[in-house]
Amino acid sequence: MELHICHLYPDILNLYGDRGNIITMKRRLEARGIGVTVEECSIGQPLDIEKHDIFFIGGGQDFEQEVLLRDLSGGKGRDIRTAVEDDKVFLAICGGYQMLGQYYKTWDGSQLDFIGAIDVHTVGAKERMIGNYMFRTTPESGGTTVVGFENHSGKTYLGESVAPLGMVLEGYGNNGEDQTEGARYKNVFATYSHGSLLPKNPALCDFILQTALERKYGAAEPLAPLDDTLENNAHDYMQRRLSKA
């Protein structure tokens, strides 16, 4: 078995060490003897949606998102929408999450139209939502407790066709209002969790990898367990701290 991972815009969207998510997926596959290749795709480079099984989009500030709009309108946006509808696996963080949606409207009324691959939209706020936070993924996304770090001024709202990735236990999540965090549509996993997400949450990482393997190869045996003692200790420490907050 082998998975091909595409890192979209790694030179532009890489806040708070988001590249660590790529490293974690690669190493957890290699530890199980599963082949993995990682390719990068940035501005001006063609996107081969047939070749890749997992697409990763990291976070960026508003300026970086504006810079990418022309490249996305030149064909990549269409290709990403096609890949999403074909059940390819996506992990999108913060700015990458917002870019998969319909639009971002700043607090002063300016609007950036994005890819429209998933039915979410984001509205800017004057106050940032920032800090360590915790949420529990829905049963459809593994039902695990996730710890992370959020830093966003945009408030994201889900359309009827999109489910939350999870429900907030501590922190703000999508908008600080409805207790939802992230989005799940087909095989898209989108979240505000920086810092980076997967090294601290190996169970979620394996769920995403298992989803990609089953999409490619059909029903498969669960991934063999790894020694996650250090990762789980760090996760449990953060969970205890947040639970006392």
PDB file of N, CA and C in Angstrom, residues 52-130:
ATOM      1  N   HIS A  52      -2.728  12.283  -6.233  1.00  0.00           N
ATOM      2  CA  HIS A  52      -2.610  12.414  -4.785  1.00  0.00           C
ATOM      3  C   HIS A  52      -3.847  11.884  -4.058  1.00  0.00           C
ATOM      4  N   ASP A  53      -3.587  11.337  -2.865  1.00  0.00           N
ATOM      5  CA  ASP A  53      -4.650  10.776  -2.024  1.00  0.00           C
ATOM      6  C   ASP A  53      -5.035  11.707  -0.888  1.00  0.00           C
ATOM      7  N   ILE A  54      -4.067  12.476  -0.378  1.00  0.00           N
ATOM      8  CA  ILE A  54      -4.295  13.413   0.719  1.00  0.00           C
ATOM      9  C   ILE A  54      -3.760  14.777   0.299  1.00  0.00           C
ATOM     10  N   PHE A  55      -4.551  15.813   0.553  1.00  0.00           N
ATOM     11  CA  PHE A  55      -4.139  17.186   0.286  1.00  0.00           C
ATOM     12  C   PHE A  55      -4.114  17.936   1.615  1.00  0.00           C
ATOM     13  N   PHE A  56      -3.000  18.632   1.861  1.00  0.00           N
ATOM     14  CA  PHE A  56      -2.889  19.414   3.091  1.00  0.00           C
ATOM     15  C   PHE A  56      -2.759  20.897   2.763  1.00  0.00           C
ATOM     16  N   ILE A  57      -3.566  21.725   3.449  1.00  0.00           N
ATOM     17  CA  ILE A  57      -3.501  23.175   3.291  1.00  0.00           C
ATOM     18  C   ILE A  57      -3.341  23.779   4.681  1.00  0.00           C
ATOM     19  N   GLY A  58      -2.258  24.503   4.889  1.00  0.00           N
ATOM     20  CA  GLY A  58      -1.989  25.093   6.189  1.00  0.00           C
ATOM     21  C   GLY A  58      -2.637  26.453   6.360  1.00  0.00           C
ATOM     22  N   GLY A  59      -2.269  27.135   7.427  1.00  0.00           N
ATOM     23  CA  GLY A  59      -2.873  28.418   7.767  1.00  0.00           C
ATOM     24  C   GLY A  59      -2.055  29.591   7.260  1.00  0.00           C
ATOM     25  N   GLY A  60      -2.732  30.716   7.079  1.00  0.00           N
ATOM     26  CA  GLY A  60      -2.074  31.948   6.659  1.00  0.00           C
ATOM     27  C   GLY A  60      -2.894  33.149   7.081  1.00  0.00           C
ATOM     28  N   GLN A  61      -2.281  34.307   7.019  1.00  0.00           N
ATOM     29  CA  GLN A  61      -2.981  35.533   7.367  1.00  0.00           C
ATOM     30  C   GLN A  61      -3.801  36.014   6.182  1.00  0.00           C
ATOM     31  N   ASP A  62      -4.613  37.061   6.407  1.00  0.00           N
ATOM     32  CA  ASP A  62      -5.483  37.571   5.351  1.00  0.00           C
ATOM     33  C   ASP A  62      -4.691  37.951   4.105  1.00  0.00           C
ATOM     34  N   PHE A  63      -3.497  38.542   4.294  1.00  0.00           N
ATOM     35  CA  PHE A  63      -2.696  38.972   3.147  1.00  0.00           C
ATOM     36  C   PHE A  63      -2.326  37.783   2.273  1.00  0.00           C
ATOM     37  N   GLU A  64      -1.857  36.707   2.900  1.00  0.00           N
ATOM     38  CA  GLU A  64      -1.472  35.524   2.135  1.00  0.00           C
ATOM     39  C   GLU A  64      -2.662  34.941   1.381  1.00  0.00           C
ATOM     40  N   GLN A  65      -3.830  34.972   1.989  1.00  0.00           N
ATOM     41  CA  GLN A  65      -5.010  34.450   1.312  1.00  0.00           C
ATOM     42  C   GLN A  65      -5.328  35.270   0.067  1.00  0.00           C
ATOM     43  N   GLU A  66      -5.192  36.591   0.157  1.00  0.00           N
ATOM     44  CA  GLU A  66      -5.435  37.444  -1.007  1.00  0.00           C
ATOM     45  C   GLU A  66      -4.444  37.143  -2.125  1.00  0.00           C
ATOM     46  N   VAL A  67      -3.184  36.908  -1.760  1.00  0.00           N
ATOM     47  CA  VAL A  67      -2.141  36.611  -2.748  1.00  0.00           C
ATOM     48  C   VAL A  67      -2.500  35.370  -3.557  1.00  0.00           C
ATOM     49  N   LEU A  68      -3.157  34.401  -2.929  1.00  0.00           N
ATOM     50  CA  LEU A  68      -3.439  33.128  -3.586  1.00  0.00           C
ATOM     51  C   LEU A  68      -4.680  33.162  -4.478  1.00  0.00           C
ATOM     52  N   LEU A  69      -5.481  34.191  -4.382  1.00  0.00           N
ATOM     53  CA  LEU A  69      -6.753  34.201  -5.107  1.00  0.00           C
ATOM     54  C   LEU A  69      -6.569  34.076  -6.620  1.00  0.00           C
ATOM     55  N   ARG A  70      -5.588  34.765  -7.171  1.00  0.00           N
ATOM     56  CA  ARG A  70      -5.384  34.690  -8.624  1.00  0.00           C
ATOM     57  C   ARG A  70      -4.975  33.284  -9.038  1.00  0.00           C
ATOM     58  N   ASP A  71      -4.095  32.662  -8.265  1.00  0.00           N
ATOM     59  CA  ASP A  71      -3.664  31.305  -8.598  1.00  0.00           C
ATOM     60  C   ASP A  71      -4.827  30.326  -8.512  1.00  0.00           C
ATOM     61  N   LEU A  72      -5.663  30.486  -7.508  1.00  0.00           N
ATOM     62  CA  LEU A  72      -6.820  29.601  -7.361  1.00  0.00           C
ATOM     63  C   LEU A  72      -7.822  29.800  -8.497  1.00  0.00           C
ATOM     64  N   SER A  73      -8.009  31.052  -8.915  1.00  0.00           N
ATOM     65  CA  SER A  73      -8.966  31.314  -9.995  1.00  0.00           C
ATOM     66  C   SER A  73      -8.448  30.850 -11.342  1.00  0.00           C
ATOM     67  N   GLY A  74      -7.128  30.580 -11.430  1.00  0.00           N
ATOM     68  CA  GLY A  74      -6.553  30.124 -12.688  1.00  0.00           C
ATOM     69  C   GLY A  74      -6.729  28.640 -12.969  1.00  0.00           C
ATOM     70  N   GLY A  75      -7.424  27.933 -12.104  1.00  0.00           N
ATOM     71  CA  GLY A  75      -7.705  26.517 -12.347  1.00  0.00           C
ATOM     72  C   GLY A  75      -7.580  25.646 -11.125  1.00  0.00           C
ATOM     73  N   LYS A  76      -6.734  26.034 -10.161  1.00  0.00           N
ATOM     74  CA  LYS A  76      -6.566  25.200  -8.975  1.00  0.00           C
ATOM     75  C   LYS A  76      -7.852  25.111  -8.161  1.00  0.00           C
ATOM     76  N   GLY A  77      -8.584  26.201  -8.072  1.00  0.00           N
ATOM     77  CA  GLY A  77      -9.838  26.159  -7.327  1.00  0.00           C
ATOM     78  C   GLY A  77     -10.793  25.132  -7.885  1.00  0.00           C
ATOM     79  N   ARG A  78     -10.912  25.105  -9.203  1.00  0.00           N
ATOM     80  CA  ARG A  78     -11.766  24.102  -9.861  1.00  0.00           C
ATOM     81  C   ARG A  78     -11.255  22.696  -9.582  1.00  0.00           C
ATOM     82  N   ASP A  79      -9.940  22.507  -9.670  1.00  0.00           N
ATOM     83  CA  ASP A  79      -9.360  21.190  -9.425  1.00  0.00           C
ATOM     84  C   ASP A  79      -9.609  20.738  -7.983  1.00  0.00           C
ATOM     85  N   ILE A  80      -9.483  21.654  -7.041  1.00  0.00           N
ATOM     86  CA  ILE A  80      -9.725  21.310  -5.634  1.00  0.00           C
ATOM     87  C   ILE A  80     -11.178  20.922  -5.423  1.00  0.00           C
ATOM     88  N   ARG A  81     -12.103  21.654  -6.024  1.00  0.00           N
ATOM     89  CA  ARG A  81     -13.524  21.295  -5.904  1.00  0.00           C
ATOM     90  C   ARG A  81     -13.774  19.896  -6.465  1.00  0.00           C
ATOM     91  N   THR A  82     -13.155  19.585  -7.587  1.00  0.00           N
ATOM     92  CA  THR A  82     -13.308  18.258  -8.189  1.00  0.00           C
ATOM     93  C   THR A  82     -12.772  17.179  -7.262  1.00  0.00           C
ATOM     94  N   ALA A  83     -11.602  17.417  -6.669  1.00  0.00           N
ATOM     95  CA  ALA A  83     -11.007  16.433  -5.765  1.00  0.00           C
ATOM     96  C   ALA A  83     -11.874  16.215  -4.533  1.00  0.00           C
ATOM     97  N   VAL A  84     -12.434  17.277  -3.990  1.00  0.00           N
ATOM     98  CA  VAL A  84     -13.318  17.163  -2.825  1.00  0.00           C
ATOM     99  C   VAL A  84     -14.533  16.302  -3.161  1.00  0.00           C
ATOM    100  N   GLU A  85     -15.160  16.564  -4.295  1.00  0.00           N
ATOM    101  CA  GLU A  85     -16.352  15.807  -4.676  1.00  0.00           C
ATOM    102  C   GLU A  85     -16.022  14.363  -5.027  1.00  0.00           C
ATOM    103  N   ASP A  86     -14.755  14.092  -5.342  1.00  0.00           N
ATOM    104  CA  ASP A  86     -14.310  12.725  -5.642  1.00  0.00           C
ATOM    105  C   ASP A  86     -13.865  11.992  -4.378  1.00  0.00           C
ATOM    106  N   ASP A  87     -14.175  12.571  -3.216  1.00  0.00           N
ATOM    107  CA  ASP A  87     -13.882  11.949  -1.915  1.00  0.00           C
ATOM    108  C   ASP A  87     -12.392  11.849  -1.603  1.00  0.00           C
ATOM    109  N   LYS A  88     -11.565  12.670  -2.250  1.00  0.00           N
ATOM    110  CA  LYS A  88     -10.172  12.735  -1.833  1.00  0.00           C
ATOM    111  C   LYS A  88     -10.111  13.316  -0.424  1.00  0.00           C
ATOM    112  N   VAL A  89      -9.081  12.950   0.315  1.00  0.00           N
ATOM    113  CA  VAL A  89      -8.956  13.400   1.700  1.00  0.00           C
ATOM    114  C   VAL A  89      -8.234  14.748   1.752  1.00  0.00           C
ATOM    115  N   PHE A  90      -8.813  15.687   2.490  1.00  0.00           N
ATOM    116  CA  PHE A  90      -8.219  17.000   2.706  1.00  0.00           C
ATOM    117  C   PHE A  90      -8.098  17.249   4.204  1.00  0.00           C
ATOM    118  N   LEU A  91      -6.949  17.791   4.603  1.00  0.00           N
ATOM    119  CA  LEU A  91      -6.789  18.360   5.931  1.00  0.00           C
ATOM    120  C   LEU A  91      -6.466  19.829   5.733  1.00  0.00           C
ATOM    121  N   ALA A  92      -7.325  20.708   6.228  1.00  0.00           N
ATOM    122  CA  ALA A  92      -7.161  22.145   6.034  1.00  0.00           C
ATOM    123  C   ALA A  92      -7.191  22.844   7.390  1.00  0.00           C
ATOM    124  N   ILE A  93      -6.215  23.721   7.612  1.00  0.00           N
ATOM    125  CA  ILE A  93      -6.039  24.380   8.898  1.00  0.00           C
ATOM    126  C   ILE A  93      -6.291  25.875   8.764  1.00  0.00           C
ATOM    127  N   CYS A  94      -7.134  26.423   9.585  1.00  0.00           N
ATOM    128  CA  CYS A  94      -7.352  27.859   9.756  1.00  0.00           C
ATOM    129  C   CYS A  94      -7.561  28.581   8.412  1.00  0.00           C
ATOM    130  N   GLY A  95      -6.553  29.319   7.922  1.00  0.00           N
ATOM    131  CA  GLY A  95      -6.719  30.017   6.654  1.00  0.00           C
ATOM    132  C   GLY A  95      -7.027  29.080   5.510  1.00  0.00           C
ATOM    133  N   GLY A  96      -6.416  27.886   5.512  1.00  0.00           N
ATOM    134  CA  GLY A  96      -6.730  26.887   4.489  1.00  0.00           C
ATOM    135  C   GLY A  96      -8.162  26.414   4.585  1.00  0.00           C
ATOM    136  N   TYR A  97      -8.663  26.285   5.797  1.00  0.00           N
ATOM    137  CA  TYR A  97     -10.061  25.942   6.063  1.00  0.00           C
ATOM    138  C   TYR A  97     -10.972  27.014   5.479  1.00  0.00           C
ATOM    139  N   GLN A  98     -10.689  28.276   5.785  1.00  0.00           N
ATOM    140  CA  GLN A  98     -11.515  29.368   5.279  1.00  0.00           C
ATOM    141  C   GLN A  98     -11.512  29.413   3.758  1.00  0.00           C
ATOM    142  N   MET A  99     -10.357  29.143   3.144  1.00  0.00           N
ATOM    143  CA  MET A  99     -10.251  29.202   1.686  1.00  0.00           C
ATOM    144  C   MET A  99     -11.072  28.131   0.980  1.00  0.00           C
ATOM    145  N   LEU A 100     -11.315  27.012   1.633  1.00  0.00           N
ATOM    146  CA  LEU A 100     -12.170  25.989   1.031  1.00  0.00           C
ATOM    147  C   LEU A 100     -13.632  26.424   0.986  1.00  0.00           C
ATOM    148  N   GLY A 101     -13.968  27.432   1.766  1.00  0.00           N
ATOM    149  CA  GLY A 101     -15.352  27.877   1.870  1.00  0.00           C
ATOM    150  C   GLY A 101     -15.767  28.831   0.766  1.00  0.00           C
ATOM    151  N   GLN A 102     -16.933  29.435   0.979  1.00  0.00           N
ATOM    152  CA  GLN A 102     -17.519  30.303  -0.041  1.00  0.00           C
ATOM    153  C   GLN A 102     -16.866  31.682  -0.088  1.00  0.00           C
ATOM    154  N   TYR A 103     -16.721  32.305   1.065  1.00  0.00           N
ATOM    155  CA  TYR A 103     -16.153  33.652   1.082  1.00  0.00           C
ATOM    156  C   TYR A 103     -15.724  34.031   2.492  1.00  0.00           C
ATOM    157  N   TYR A 104     -14.914  35.095   2.556  1.00  0.00           N
ATOM    158  CA  TYR A 104     -14.513  35.724   3.813  1.00  0.00           C
ATOM    159  C   TYR A 104     -14.913  37.188   3.717  1.00  0.00           C
ATOM    160  N   LYS A 105     -15.739  37.643   4.625  1.00  0.00           N
ATOM    161  CA  LYS A 105     -16.141  39.050   4.660  1.00  0.00           C
ATOM    162  C   LYS A 105     -15.478  39.701   5.866  1.00  0.00           C
ATOM    163  N   THR A 106     -14.647  40.713   5.609  1.00  0.00           N
ATOM    164  CA  THR A 106     -13.950  41.385   6.691  1.00  0.00           C
ATOM    165  C   THR A 106     -14.929  42.179   7.550  1.00  0.00           C
ATOM    166  N   TRP A 107     -14.478  42.546   8.751  1.00  0.00           N
ATOM    167  CA  TRP A 107     -15.381  43.240   9.683  1.00  0.00           C
ATOM    168  C   TRP A 107     -15.831  44.589   9.139  1.00  0.00           C
ATOM    169  N   ASP A 108     -15.053  45.162   8.175  1.00  0.00           N
ATOM    170  CA  ASP A 108     -15.457  46.460   7.609  1.00  0.00           C
ATOM    171  C   ASP A 108     -16.193  46.309   6.279  1.00  0.00           C
ATOM    172  N   GLY A 109     -16.550  45.058   5.912  1.00  0.00           N
ATOM    173  CA  GLY A 109     -17.452  44.847   4.785  1.00  0.00           C
ATOM    174  C   GLY A 109     -16.834  44.399   3.480  1.00  0.00           C
ATOM    175  N   SER A 110     -15.496  44.341   3.374  1.00  0.00           N
ATOM    176  CA  SER A 110     -14.873  43.849   2.141  1.00  0.00           C
ATOM    177  C   SER A 110     -15.035  42.328   2.061  1.00  0.00           C
ATOM    178  N   GLN A 111     -15.214  41.813   0.845  1.00  0.00           N
ATOM    179  CA  GLN A 111     -15.451  40.380   0.700  1.00  0.00           C
ATOM    180  C   GLN A 111     -14.435  39.749  -0.242  1.00  0.00           C
ATOM    181  N   LEU A 112     -13.847  38.633   0.198  1.00  0.00           N
ATOM    182  CA  LEU A 112     -12.977  37.807  -0.630  1.00  0.00           C
ATOM    183  C   LEU A 112     -13.729  36.532  -0.975  1.00  0.00           C
ATOM    184  N   ASP A 113     -13.951  36.300  -2.266  1.00  0.00           N
ATOM    185  CA  ASP A 113     -14.623  35.073  -2.697  1.00  0.00           C
ATOM    186  C   ASP A 113     -13.585  33.971  -2.849  1.00  0.00           C
ATOM    187  N   PHE A 114     -13.857  32.816  -2.211  1.00  0.00           N
ATOM    188  CA  PHE A 114     -12.898  31.730  -2.192  1.00  0.00           C
ATOM    189  C   PHE A 114     -13.337  30.570  -3.078  1.00  0.00           C
ATOM    190  N   ILE A 115     -12.883  29.360  -2.766  1.00  0.00           N
ATOM    191  CA  ILE A 115     -13.028  28.227  -3.674  1.00  0.00           C
ATOM    192  C   ILE A 115     -14.466  27.738  -3.775  1.00  0.00           C
ATOM    193  N   GLY A 116     -15.188  27.715  -2.649  1.00  0.00           N
ATOM    194  CA  GLY A 116     -16.539  27.178  -2.655  1.00  0.00           C
ATOM    195  C   GLY A 116     -16.574  25.662  -2.713  1.00  0.00           C
ATOM    196  N   ALA A 117     -15.535  25.007  -2.214  1.00  0.00           N
ATOM    197  CA  ALA A 117     -15.509  23.544  -2.216  1.00  0.00           C
ATOM    198  C   ALA A 117     -16.391  22.966  -1.129  1.00  0.00           C
ATOM    199  N   ILE A 118     -16.566  23.698  -0.040  1.00  0.00           N
ATOM    200  CA  ILE A 118     -17.479  23.289   1.025  1.00  0.00           C
ATOM    201  C   ILE A 118     -18.357  24.478   1.394  1.00  0.00           C
ATOM    202  N   ASP A 119     -19.547  24.187   1.876  1.00  0.00           N
ATOM    203  CA  ASP A 119     -20.536  25.226   2.137  1.00  0.00           C
ATOM    204  C   ASP A 119     -20.345  25.824   3.531  1.00  0.00           C
ATOM    205  N   VAL A 120     -19.301  26.632   3.653  1.00  0.00           N
ATOM    206  CA  VAL A 120     -19.082  27.416   4.863  1.00  0.00           C
ATOM    207  C   VAL A 120     -18.727  28.824   4.427  1.00  0.00           C
ATOM    208  N   HIS A 121     -18.946  29.787   5.313  1.00  0.00           N
ATOM    209  CA  HIS A 121     -18.492  31.149   5.038  1.00  0.00           C
ATOM    210  C   HIS A 121     -17.961  31.751   6.328  1.00  0.00           C
ATOM    211  N   THR A 122     -17.129  32.760   6.196  1.00  0.00           N
ATOM    212  CA  THR A 122     -16.451  33.341   7.344  1.00  0.00           C
ATOM    213  C   THR A 122     -16.652  34.851   7.362  1.00  0.00           C
ATOM    214  N   VAL A 123     -16.910  35.357   8.555  1.00  0.00           N
ATOM    215  CA  VAL A 123     -17.113  36.798   8.754  1.00  0.00           C
ATOM    216  C   VAL A 123     -16.089  37.278   9.778  1.00  0.00           C
ATOM    217  N   GLY A 124     -15.346  38.312   9.426  1.00  0.00           N
ATOM    218  CA  GLY A 124     -14.321  38.824  10.306  1.00  0.00           C
ATOM    219  C   GLY A 124     -14.894  39.557  11.510  1.00  0.00           C
ATOM    220  N   ALA A 125     -14.175  39.498  12.616  1.00  0.00           N
ATOM    221  CA  ALA A 125     -14.555  40.203  13.839  1.00  0.00           C
ATOM    222  C   ALA A 125     -13.383  41.063  14.294  1.00  0.00           C
ATOM    223  N   LYS A 126     -13.668  42.103  15.069  1.00  0.00           N
ATOM    224  CA  LYS A 126     -12.602  42.976  15.557  1.00  0.00           C
ATOM    225  C   LYS A 126     -11.750  42.275  16.612  1.00  0.00           C
ATOM    226  N   GLU A 127     -12.359  41.434  17.412  1.00  0.00           N
ATOM    227  CA  GLU A 127     -11.644  40.739  18.480  1.00  0.00           C
ATOM    228  C   GLU A 127     -11.185  39.371  18.002  1.00  0.00           C
ATOM    229  N   ARG A 128      -9.921  39.027  18.289  1.00  0.00           N
ATOM    230  CA  ARG A 128      -9.399  37.728  17.909  1.00  0.00           C
ATOM    231  C   ARG A 128      -9.820  36.661  18.918  1.00  0.00           C
ATOM    232  N   MET A 129      -9.968  35.457  18.426  1.00  0.00           N
ATOM    233  CA  MET A 129     -10.230  34.291  19.262  1.00  0.00           C
ATOM    234  C   MET A 129      -8.920  33.514  19.341  1.00  0.00           C
ATOM    235  N   ILE A 130      -8.291  33.547  20.484  1.00  0.00           N
ATOM    236  CA  ILE A 130      -6.928  33.061  20.582  1.00  0.00           C
ATOM    237  C   ILE A 130      -6.700  32.315  21.888  1.00  0.00           C
TER     238      ILE A 130
END
